[in-house]
Amino acid sequence: MQLQIRLAILLIFVFLPLYACNNFLSPTKPSNPVGPPAIEQPGITAGIPIVDIISESNNQRRINGLDALTENKKLNAAADYKMRDMFDRQYFDHYGPNGTFGIAELVIKFNYRYMEVGENLAMGHYRDASALVGAWMASPGHRANILRNSYRDIGVATGYNVFEGRRTMIAVQIFGTQRQ
């Protein structure tokens, strides 16, 4: 009985973030499944500074009475991989073109042992972190990820490159809580 309860709780923590974001699916399998993969993308240039996005996300959490998230380098690396993979393979979705490999498996590849994990994506032209985070806050699913009280860590990546023939920015936020 205890095992069934623990499994039910685990399933809730794994799948609740999937429900929290209307577009939440999962990222693709890295092309190099051992260790942090490297995708060459020389056309990517800097987007909005991640420190600004983390600061603005934490500002939204403070406004709503929540603790700040801590920047996590493993989640930053996973977010950077996801952003580069979307440009490289020309898709914009939580799943890759082959429909495999979830966010959970991605963060594990970057040695982030999680209790729960979630992801926000954005594409377009945003003047600054306030505009980008404001767009996420206007979307119920993305807002729920930013304001999820149980998340402790955040990783972010942004970059500009060509997507479907037009230069644009892709931003990735990954949220998580590590296992103790």
PDB file of C-alpha atoms in Angstrom:
ATOM      1  CA  MET A   1       0.000   0.000   0.000  1.00  0.00           C
ATOM      2  CA  GLN A   2       2.815   2.430   0.913  1.00  0.00           C
ATOM      3  CA  LEU A   3       4.536   1.692  -2.410  1.00  0.00           C
ATOM      4  CA  GLN A   4       1.304   2.426  -4.304  1.00  0.00           C
ATOM      5  CA  ILE A   5       0.908   5.738  -2.492  1.00  0.00           C
ATOM      6  CA  ARG A   6       4.522   6.693  -3.219  1.00  0.00           C
ATOM      7  CA  LEU A   7       4.106   5.773  -6.894  1.00  0.00           C
ATOM      8  CA  ALA A   8       0.902   7.823  -7.091  1.00  0.00           C
ATOM      9  CA  ILE A   9       2.665  10.824  -5.535  1.00  0.00           C
ATOM     10  CA  LEU A  10       5.619  10.419  -7.904  1.00  0.00           C
ATOM     11  CA  LEU A  11       3.285  10.302 -10.909  1.00  0.00           C
ATOM     12  CA  ILE A  12       1.564  13.466  -9.723  1.00  0.00           C
ATOM     13  CA  PHE A  13       4.891  15.306  -9.427  1.00  0.00           C
ATOM     14  CA  VAL A  14       6.041  14.092 -12.832  1.00  0.00           C
ATOM     15  CA  PHE A  15       2.822  14.714 -14.760  1.00  0.00           C
ATOM     16  CA  LEU A  16       1.358  17.747 -12.992  1.00  0.00           C
ATOM     17  CA  PRO A  17       3.890  20.084 -14.667  1.00  0.00           C
ATOM     18  CA  LEU A  18       2.793  18.573 -17.994  1.00  0.00           C
ATOM     19  CA  TYR A  19      -0.748  19.701 -17.240  1.00  0.00           C
ATOM     20  CA  ALA A  20       0.342  23.098 -15.918  1.00  0.00           C
ATOM     21  CA  CYS A  21       1.436  24.371 -19.315  1.00  0.00           C
ATOM     22  CA  ASN A  22      -1.079  23.962 -22.115  1.00  0.00           C
ATOM     23  CA  ASN A  23       1.704  23.366 -24.637  1.00  0.00           C
ATOM     24  CA  PHE A  24       3.913  21.270 -22.368  1.00  0.00           C
ATOM     25  CA  LEU A  25       5.237  18.231 -24.042  1.00  0.00           C
ATOM     26  CA  SER A  26       8.924  17.346 -23.861  1.00  0.00           C
ATOM     27  CA  PRO A  27      12.217  17.874 -25.663  1.00  0.00           C
ATOM     28  CA  THR A  28      13.943  15.494 -27.976  1.00  0.00           C
ATOM     29  CA  LYS A  29      16.604  12.908 -27.430  1.00  0.00           C
ATOM     30  CA  PRO A  30      20.033  14.535 -27.524  1.00  0.00           C
ATOM     31  CA  SER A  31      22.154  13.480 -30.474  1.00  0.00           C
ATOM     32  CA  ASN A  32      24.921  12.634 -28.005  1.00  0.00           C
ATOM     33  CA  PRO A  33      23.156  10.796 -25.155  1.00  0.00           C
ATOM     34  CA  VAL A  34      26.267  10.482 -22.950  1.00  0.00           C
ATOM     35  CA  GLY A  35      27.210  13.618 -21.024  1.00  0.00           C
ATOM     36  CA  PRO A  36      26.431  17.165 -22.038  1.00  0.00           C
ATOM     37  CA  PRO A  37      25.886  17.121 -25.796  1.00  0.00           C
ATOM     38  CA  ALA A  38      27.415  19.685 -28.082  1.00  0.00           C
ATOM     39  CA  ILE A  39      25.416  20.993 -31.006  1.00  0.00           C
ATOM     40  CA  GLU A  40      27.396  23.230 -33.289  1.00  0.00           C
ATOM     41  CA  GLN A  41      25.340  26.296 -34.146  1.00  0.00           C
ATOM     42  CA  PRO A  42      27.680  29.091 -35.178  1.00  0.00           C
ATOM     43  CA  GLY A  43      24.761  31.298 -36.236  1.00  0.00           C
ATOM     44  CA  ILE A  44      23.388  31.690 -32.711  1.00  0.00           C
ATOM     45  CA  THR A  45      23.962  35.084 -31.142  1.00  0.00           C
ATOM     46  CA  ALA A  46      23.166  36.242 -27.629  1.00  0.00           C
ATOM     47  CA  GLY A  47      19.573  36.885 -26.688  1.00  0.00           C
ATOM     48  CA  ILE A  48      18.214  38.505 -23.555  1.00  0.00           C
ATOM     49  CA  PRO A  49      20.701  37.953 -20.702  1.00  0.00           C
ATOM     50  CA  ILE A  50      19.694  34.971 -18.587  1.00  0.00           C
ATOM     51  CA  VAL A  51      20.475  36.840 -15.377  1.00  0.00           C
ATOM     52  CA  ASP A  52      17.766  39.361 -16.328  1.00  0.00           C
ATOM     53  CA  ILE A  53      15.206  36.633 -17.068  1.00  0.00           C
ATOM     54  CA  ILE A  54      15.944  34.881 -13.774  1.00  0.00           C
ATOM     55  CA  SER A  55      15.711  38.199 -11.926  1.00  0.00           C
ATOM     56  CA  GLU A  56      12.377  39.085 -13.556  1.00  0.00           C
ATOM     57  CA  SER A  57      10.996  35.573 -12.909  1.00  0.00           C
ATOM     58  CA  ASN A  58      12.013  35.874  -9.261  1.00  0.00           C
ATOM     59  CA  ASN A  59      10.451  39.330  -9.105  1.00  0.00           C
ATOM     60  CA  GLN A  60       7.149  37.783 -10.214  1.00  0.00           C
ATOM     61  CA  ARG A  61       7.529  35.115  -7.537  1.00  0.00           C
ATOM     62  CA  ARG A  62       8.201  37.750  -4.852  1.00  0.00           C
ATOM     63  CA  ILE A  63       5.139  39.757  -5.946  1.00  0.00           C
ATOM     64  CA  ASN A  64       3.138  36.575  -5.426  1.00  0.00           C
ATOM     65  CA  GLY A  65       4.640  35.801  -2.014  1.00  0.00           C
ATOM     66  CA  LEU A  66       6.984  33.021  -3.134  1.00  0.00           C
ATOM     67  CA  ASP A  67      10.661  32.359  -2.508  1.00  0.00           C
ATOM     68  CA  ALA A  68      13.181  33.120  -5.235  1.00  0.00           C
ATOM     69  CA  LEU A  69      14.486  30.358  -7.480  1.00  0.00           C
ATOM     70  CA  THR A  70      18.207  29.574  -7.497  1.00  0.00           C
ATOM     71  CA  GLU A  71      20.076  29.567 -10.798  1.00  0.00           C
ATOM     72  CA  ASN A  72      21.331  26.054 -11.530  1.00  0.00           C
ATOM     73  CA  LYS A  73      24.184  25.546 -13.996  1.00  0.00           C
ATOM     74  CA  LYS A  74      22.991  22.033 -14.943  1.00  0.00           C
ATOM     75  CA  LEU A  75      19.555  23.394 -15.821  1.00  0.00           C
ATOM     76  CA  ASN A  76      21.202  26.279 -17.728  1.00  0.00           C
ATOM     77  CA  ALA A  77      23.136  23.709 -19.772  1.00  0.00           C
ATOM     78  CA  ALA A  78      19.985  21.663 -20.441  1.00  0.00           C
ATOM     79  CA  ALA A  79      18.083  24.816 -21.472  1.00  0.00           C
ATOM     80  CA  ASP A  80      20.938  25.840 -23.779  1.00  0.00           C
ATOM     81  CA  TYR A  81      20.939  22.395 -25.364  1.00  0.00           C
ATOM     82  CA  LYS A  82      17.172  22.557 -25.902  1.00  0.00           C
ATOM     83  CA  MET A  83      17.354  26.026 -27.468  1.00  0.00           C
ATOM     84  CA  ARG A  84      20.169  25.011 -29.826  1.00  0.00           C
ATOM     85  CA  ASP A  85      18.420  21.748 -30.732  1.00  0.00           C
ATOM     86  CA  MET A  86      15.256  23.623 -31.736  1.00  0.00           C
ATOM     87  CA  PHE A  87      17.237  25.899 -34.047  1.00  0.00           C
ATOM     88  CA  ASP A  88      19.325  23.027 -35.377  1.00  0.00           C
ATOM     89  CA  ARG A  89      16.369  20.777 -36.183  1.00  0.00           C
ATOM     90  CA  GLN A  90      13.876  23.602 -36.897  1.00  0.00           C
ATOM     91  CA  TYR A  91      11.074  22.759 -34.486  1.00  0.00           C
ATOM     92  CA  PHE A  92       9.387  24.680 -31.699  1.00  0.00           C
ATOM     93  CA  ASP A  93       7.770  22.315 -29.279  1.00  0.00           C
ATOM     94  CA  HIS A  94       8.390  20.519 -26.026  1.00  0.00           C
ATOM     95  CA  TYR A  95       8.836  17.357 -28.115  1.00  0.00           C
ATOM     96  CA  GLY A  96      11.322  17.061 -30.935  1.00  0.00           C
ATOM     97  CA  PRO A  97      10.372  16.088 -34.475  1.00  0.00           C
ATOM     98  CA  ASN A  98      10.588  12.394 -33.629  1.00  0.00           C
ATOM     99  CA  GLY A  99       8.300  12.824 -30.600  1.00  0.00           C
ATOM    100  CA  THR A 100      10.675  11.278 -28.102  1.00  0.00           C
ATOM    101  CA  PHE A 101      12.709  12.259 -25.072  1.00  0.00           C
ATOM    102  CA  GLY A 102      11.030  14.245 -22.329  1.00  0.00           C
ATOM    103  CA  ILE A 103      12.251  17.130 -20.220  1.00  0.00           C
ATOM    104  CA  ALA A 104      12.840  14.674 -17.388  1.00  0.00           C
ATOM    105  CA  GLU A 105      15.254  12.608 -19.465  1.00  0.00           C
ATOM    106  CA  LEU A 106      16.976  15.748 -20.747  1.00  0.00           C
ATOM    107  CA  VAL A 107      17.798  17.101 -17.290  1.00  0.00           C
ATOM    108  CA  ILE A 108      19.002  13.662 -16.190  1.00  0.00           C
ATOM    109  CA  LYS A 109      21.480  13.730 -19.099  1.00  0.00           C
ATOM    110  CA  PHE A 110      22.874  16.875 -17.494  1.00  0.00           C
ATOM    111  CA  ASN A 111      23.124  15.115 -14.111  1.00  0.00           C
ATOM    112  CA  TYR A 112      20.209  16.985 -12.526  1.00  0.00           C
ATOM    113  CA  ARG A 113      18.449  14.455 -10.282  1.00  0.00           C
ATOM    114  CA  TYR A 114      14.971  15.847  -9.931  1.00  0.00           C
ATOM    115  CA  MET A 115      11.847  15.362  -7.849  1.00  0.00           C
ATOM    116  CA  GLU A 116       9.887  17.504 -10.302  1.00  0.00           C
ATOM    117  CA  VAL A 117      10.692  19.471 -13.409  1.00  0.00           C
ATOM    118  CA  GLY A 118       8.926  21.805 -15.868  1.00  0.00           C
ATOM    119  CA  GLU A 119       9.682  23.883 -18.946  1.00  0.00           C
ATOM    120  CA  ASN A 120       8.581  27.152 -20.581  1.00  0.00           C
ATOM    121  CA  LEU A 121       9.392  28.030 -24.197  1.00  0.00           C
ATOM    122  CA  ALA A 122       9.073  31.299 -26.092  1.00  0.00           C
ATOM    123  CA  MET A 123       9.882  32.440 -29.614  1.00  0.00           C
ATOM    124  CA  GLY A 124       9.785  35.930 -31.043  1.00  0.00           C
ATOM    125  CA  HIS A 125      11.171  39.386 -30.541  1.00  0.00           C
ATOM    126  CA  TYR A 126      11.024  40.691 -26.980  1.00  0.00           C
ATOM    127  CA  ARG A 127      12.600  44.030 -26.073  1.00  0.00           C
ATOM    128  CA  ASP A 128      13.827  42.803 -22.682  1.00  0.00           C
ATOM    129  CA  ALA A 129      13.355  40.270 -19.859  1.00  0.00           C
ATOM    130  CA  SER A 130      10.323  42.131 -18.540  1.00  0.00           C
ATOM    131  CA  ALA A 131       8.495  41.763 -21.867  1.00  0.00           C
ATOM    132  CA  LEU A 132       9.452  38.083 -22.184  1.00  0.00           C
ATOM    133  CA  VAL A 133       8.480  37.114 -18.640  1.00  0.00           C
ATOM    134  CA  GLY A 134       5.364  39.279 -18.989  1.00  0.00           C
ATOM    135  CA  ALA A 135       4.317  37.191 -22.002  1.00  0.00           C
ATOM    136  CA  TRP A 136       4.836  33.988 -20.001  1.00  0.00           C
ATOM    137  CA  MET A 137       2.877  35.449 -17.068  1.00  0.00           C
ATOM    138  CA  ALA A 138      -0.033  36.215 -19.424  1.00  0.00           C
ATOM    139  CA  SER A 139      -0.296  32.498 -20.296  1.00  0.00           C
ATOM    140  CA  PRO A 140      -1.924  30.390 -17.552  1.00  0.00           C
ATOM    141  CA  GLY A 141       0.292  27.335 -18.070  1.00  0.00           C
ATOM    142  CA  HIS A 142       3.544  29.264 -18.245  1.00  0.00           C
ATOM    143  CA  ARG A 143       2.508  31.416 -15.282  1.00  0.00           C
ATOM    144  CA  ALA A 144       1.806  28.255 -13.276  1.00  0.00           C
ATOM    145  CA  ASN A 145       5.363  27.063 -13.942  1.00  0.00           C
ATOM    146  CA  ILE A 146       6.911  30.377 -12.863  1.00  0.00           C
ATOM    147  CA  LEU A 147       4.771  30.502  -9.718  1.00  0.00           C
ATOM    148  CA  ARG A 148       4.928  26.832  -8.742  1.00  0.00           C
ATOM    149  CA  ASN A 149       5.824  27.002  -5.065  1.00  0.00           C
ATOM    150  CA  SER A 150       7.577  23.624  -4.991  1.00  0.00           C
ATOM    151  CA  TYR A 151      10.197  24.565  -7.607  1.00  0.00           C
ATOM    152  CA  ARG A 152      13.577  25.562  -6.165  1.00  0.00           C
ATOM    153  CA  ASP A 153      15.892  25.842  -9.198  1.00  0.00           C
ATOM    154  CA  ILE A 154      15.840  27.540 -12.582  1.00  0.00           C
ATOM    155  CA  GLY A 155      17.913  27.320 -15.749  1.00  0.00           C
ATOM    156  CA  VAL A 156      17.552  29.617 -18.750  1.00  0.00           C
ATOM    157  CA  ALA A 157      18.924  29.966 -22.260  1.00  0.00           C
ATOM    158  CA  THR A 158      18.170  32.449 -25.052  1.00  0.00           C
ATOM    159  CA  GLY A 159      19.594  33.006 -28.469  1.00  0.00           C
ATOM    160  CA  TYR A 160      18.900  34.471 -31.897  1.00  0.00           C
ATOM    161  CA  ASN A 161      19.226  32.478 -35.095  1.00  0.00           C
ATOM    162  CA  VAL A 162      17.275  31.656 -38.236  1.00  0.00           C
ATOM    163  CA  PHE A 163      14.061  29.698 -37.747  1.00  0.00           C
ATOM    164  CA  GLU A 164      11.966  28.833 -40.789  1.00  0.00           C
ATOM    165  CA  GLY A 165      13.806  31.459 -42.837  1.00  0.00           C
ATOM    166  CA  ARG A 166      13.460  34.338 -40.356  1.00  0.00           C
ATOM    167  CA  ARG A 167      15.830  35.549 -37.668  1.00  0.00           C
ATOM    168  CA  THR A 168      14.195  35.222 -34.259  1.00  0.00           C
ATOM    169  CA  MET A 169      14.897  34.499 -30.611  1.00  0.00           C
ATOM    170  CA  ILE A 170      14.105  31.296 -28.763  1.00  0.00           C
ATOM    171  CA  ALA A 171      14.020  31.307 -24.968  1.00  0.00           C
ATOM    172  CA  VAL A 172      13.901  28.249 -22.712  1.00  0.00           C
ATOM    173  CA  GLN A 173      13.209  28.176 -18.973  1.00  0.00           C
ATOM    174  CA  ILE A 174      13.609  24.924 -17.053  1.00  0.00           C
ATOM    175  CA  PHE A 175      12.369  24.677 -13.484  1.00  0.00           C
ATOM    176  CA  GLY A 176      13.165  21.923 -11.021  1.00  0.00           C
ATOM    177  CA  THR A 177      13.481  20.599  -7.531  1.00  0.00           C
ATOM    178  CA  GLN A 178      16.377  18.258  -6.835  1.00  0.00           C
ATOM    179  CA  ARG A 179      16.089  15.010  -4.966  1.00  0.00           C
ATOM    180  CA  GLN A 180      17.772  15.120  -1.576  1.00  0.00           C
TER     181      GLN A 180
END
